[in-house]
C-alpha positions as semicolon CSV with decimal commas, in nm:
position;residue;x (nm);y (nm);z (nm)
1;X;-0,018;0,017;-0,001
2;X;0,255;0,269;0,103
3;X;0,599;0,101;-0,055
4;X;0,815;0,232;-0,303
5;X;1,001;0,547;-0,357
6;X;0,883;0,617;-0,704
7;X;0,610;0,895;-0,770
8;X;0,331;0,661;-0,738
9;X;0,478;0,518;-0,407
10;X;0,543;0,854;-0,262
11;X;0,192;0,980;-0,352
12;X;0,043;0,670;-0,167
13;X;0,245;0,742;0,146
14;X;0,126;1,093;0,158
15;X;-0,199;1,008;0,094
16;X;-0,199;0,748;0,385
17;X;-0,050;1,014;0,604
18;X;-0,336;1,266;0,507
19;X;-0,595;1,047;0,629
20;X;-0,449;0,961;0,972
21;X;-0,238;0,641;0,903
22;X;0,057;0,757;1,124
23;X;-0,178;0,845;1,395
24;X;-0,353;0,514;1,371
25;X;-0,052;0,310;1,350
26;X;0,081;0,497;1,707
27;X;-0,244;0,430;1,844
28;X;-0,243;0,056;1,769
29;X;0,117;0,039;1,924
30;X;-0,041;0,182;2,236
31;X;-0,341;-0,030;2,254
32;X;-0,158;-0,361;2,155
33;X;0,169;-0,319;2,355
34;X;0,211;-0,646;2,441
35;X;0,116;-0,796;2,095
36;X;0,463;-0,864;1,933
37;X;0,298;-0,894;1,588
38;X;0,141;-0,582;1,618
39;X;0,458;-0,399;1,721
40;X;0,662;-0,559;1,424
41;X;0,407;-0,454;1,161
42;X;0,335;-0,115;1,312
43;X;0,731;-0,016;1,333
44;X;0,747;-0,150;0,955
45;X;0,462;0,088;0,877
46;X;0,621;0,377;1,025
47;X;0,960;0,306;0,860
48;X;0,791;0,289;0,519
49;X;0,570;0,578;0,565
50;X;0,840;0,805;0,694
51;X;1,110;0,727;0,415
52;X;1,160;0,979;0,142
53;X;1,380;1,294;0,196
54;X;1,189;1,536;0,017
55;X;0,976;1,809;0,201
56;X;0,663;1,576;0,217
57;X;0,873;1,297;0,335
58;X;1,014;1,523;0,613
59;X;0,663;1,654;0,700
60;X;0,548;1,261;0,751
61;X;0,850;1,224;0,969
62;X;0,752;1,530;1,185
63;X;0,384;1,428;1,198
64;X;0,490;1,080;1,319
65;X;0,692;1,244;1,596
66;X;0,409;1,463;1,693
67;X;0,183;1,153;1,723
68;X;0,411;0,994;1,940
69;X;0,577;0,763;1,722
70;X;0,903;0,791;1,872
71;X;0,802;0,703;2,225
72;X;0,585;0,412;2,090
73;X;0,869;0,276;1,911
74;X;1,109;0,294;2,223
75;X;0,823;0,141;2,440
76;X;0,794;-0,160;2,177
77;X;1,176;-0,192;2,199
78;X;1,158;-0,223;2,604
79;X;0,850;-0,443;2,580
80;X;0,982;-0,678;2,338
81;X;1,380;-0,653;2,407
82;X;1,430;-1,042;2,345
83;X;1,265;-1,029;1,989
84;X;1,536;-0,945;1,742
85;X;1,301;-0,861;1,449
86;X;1,112;-0,598;1,681
87;X;1,433;-0,459;1,750
88;X;1,539;-0,437;1,392
89;X;1,231;-0,293;1,254
90;X;1,218;-0,043;1,550
91;X;1,571;0,067;1,473
92;X;1,460;0,111;1,111
93;X;1,142;0,317;1,227
94;X;1,364;0,523;1,468
95;X;1,603;0,591;1,173
96;X;1,336;0,702;0,926
97;X;1,147;0,896;1,166
98;X;1,459;1,096;1,293
99;X;1,623;1,137;0,938
100;X;1,673;1,494;0,857
101;X;1,953;1,755;0,939
102;X;1,757;2,053;0,987
103;X;1,632;2,182;1,321
104;X;1,330;1,961;1,310
105;X;1,538;1,647;1,238
106;X;1,771;1,731;1,518
107;X;1,486;1,782;1,746
108;X;1,324;1,462;1,670
109;X;1,677;1,297;1,723
110;X;1,700;1,466;2,069
111;X;1,312;1,341;2,144
112;X;1,423;0,988;2,051
113;X;1,727;1,000;2,288
114;X;1,510;1,137;2,553
115;X;1,235;0,861;2,509
116;X;1,519;0,595;2,521
117;X;1,686;0,715;2,847
118;X;1,682;0,425;3,103
119;X;1,799;0,084;3,132
120;X;1,804;0,020;2,756
121;X;1,920;0,354;2,632
122;X;2,212;0,186;2,472
123;X;2,006;0,013;2,218
124;X;1,827;0,328;2,108
125;X;2,156;0,511;2,056
126;X;2,293;0,241;1,865
127;X;1,971;0,287;1,621
128;X;2,019;0,643;1,635
129;X;2,347;0,639;1,486
130;X;2,199;0,479;1,186
131;X;1,981;0,770;1,135
132;X;2,288;1,014;1,101
133;X;2,309;1,148;1,427
134;X;2,481;1,045;1,748
135;X;2,348;1,100;2,090
């Protein structure tokens, strides 16, 4: 539905964001925090929806952050620490939501770092390095 970085794929991602897909994904993560499958699928969806380095892609990243995606992804990492696939797709989601070297991108990186403070903050920092910014 929202895959692809060609014009059609980017249009699908944008349309999905416009109708509330990012918020719905974050709400599903919160409502089903113990469901490993939901967390995997949700992190994957966030990563895909937030890919694309154009202005619309950066706006989707910001919208995801404003919906609480960073905190929801970190919560998934904590709740499913033993599941390698959750960790993998969560890192992918963090990297994509935190992409961007502008002030908003740097603020998203900082927000992810703050969400990851605690016992497992090293895992979030490793993911964060993939997003192009150290913490």
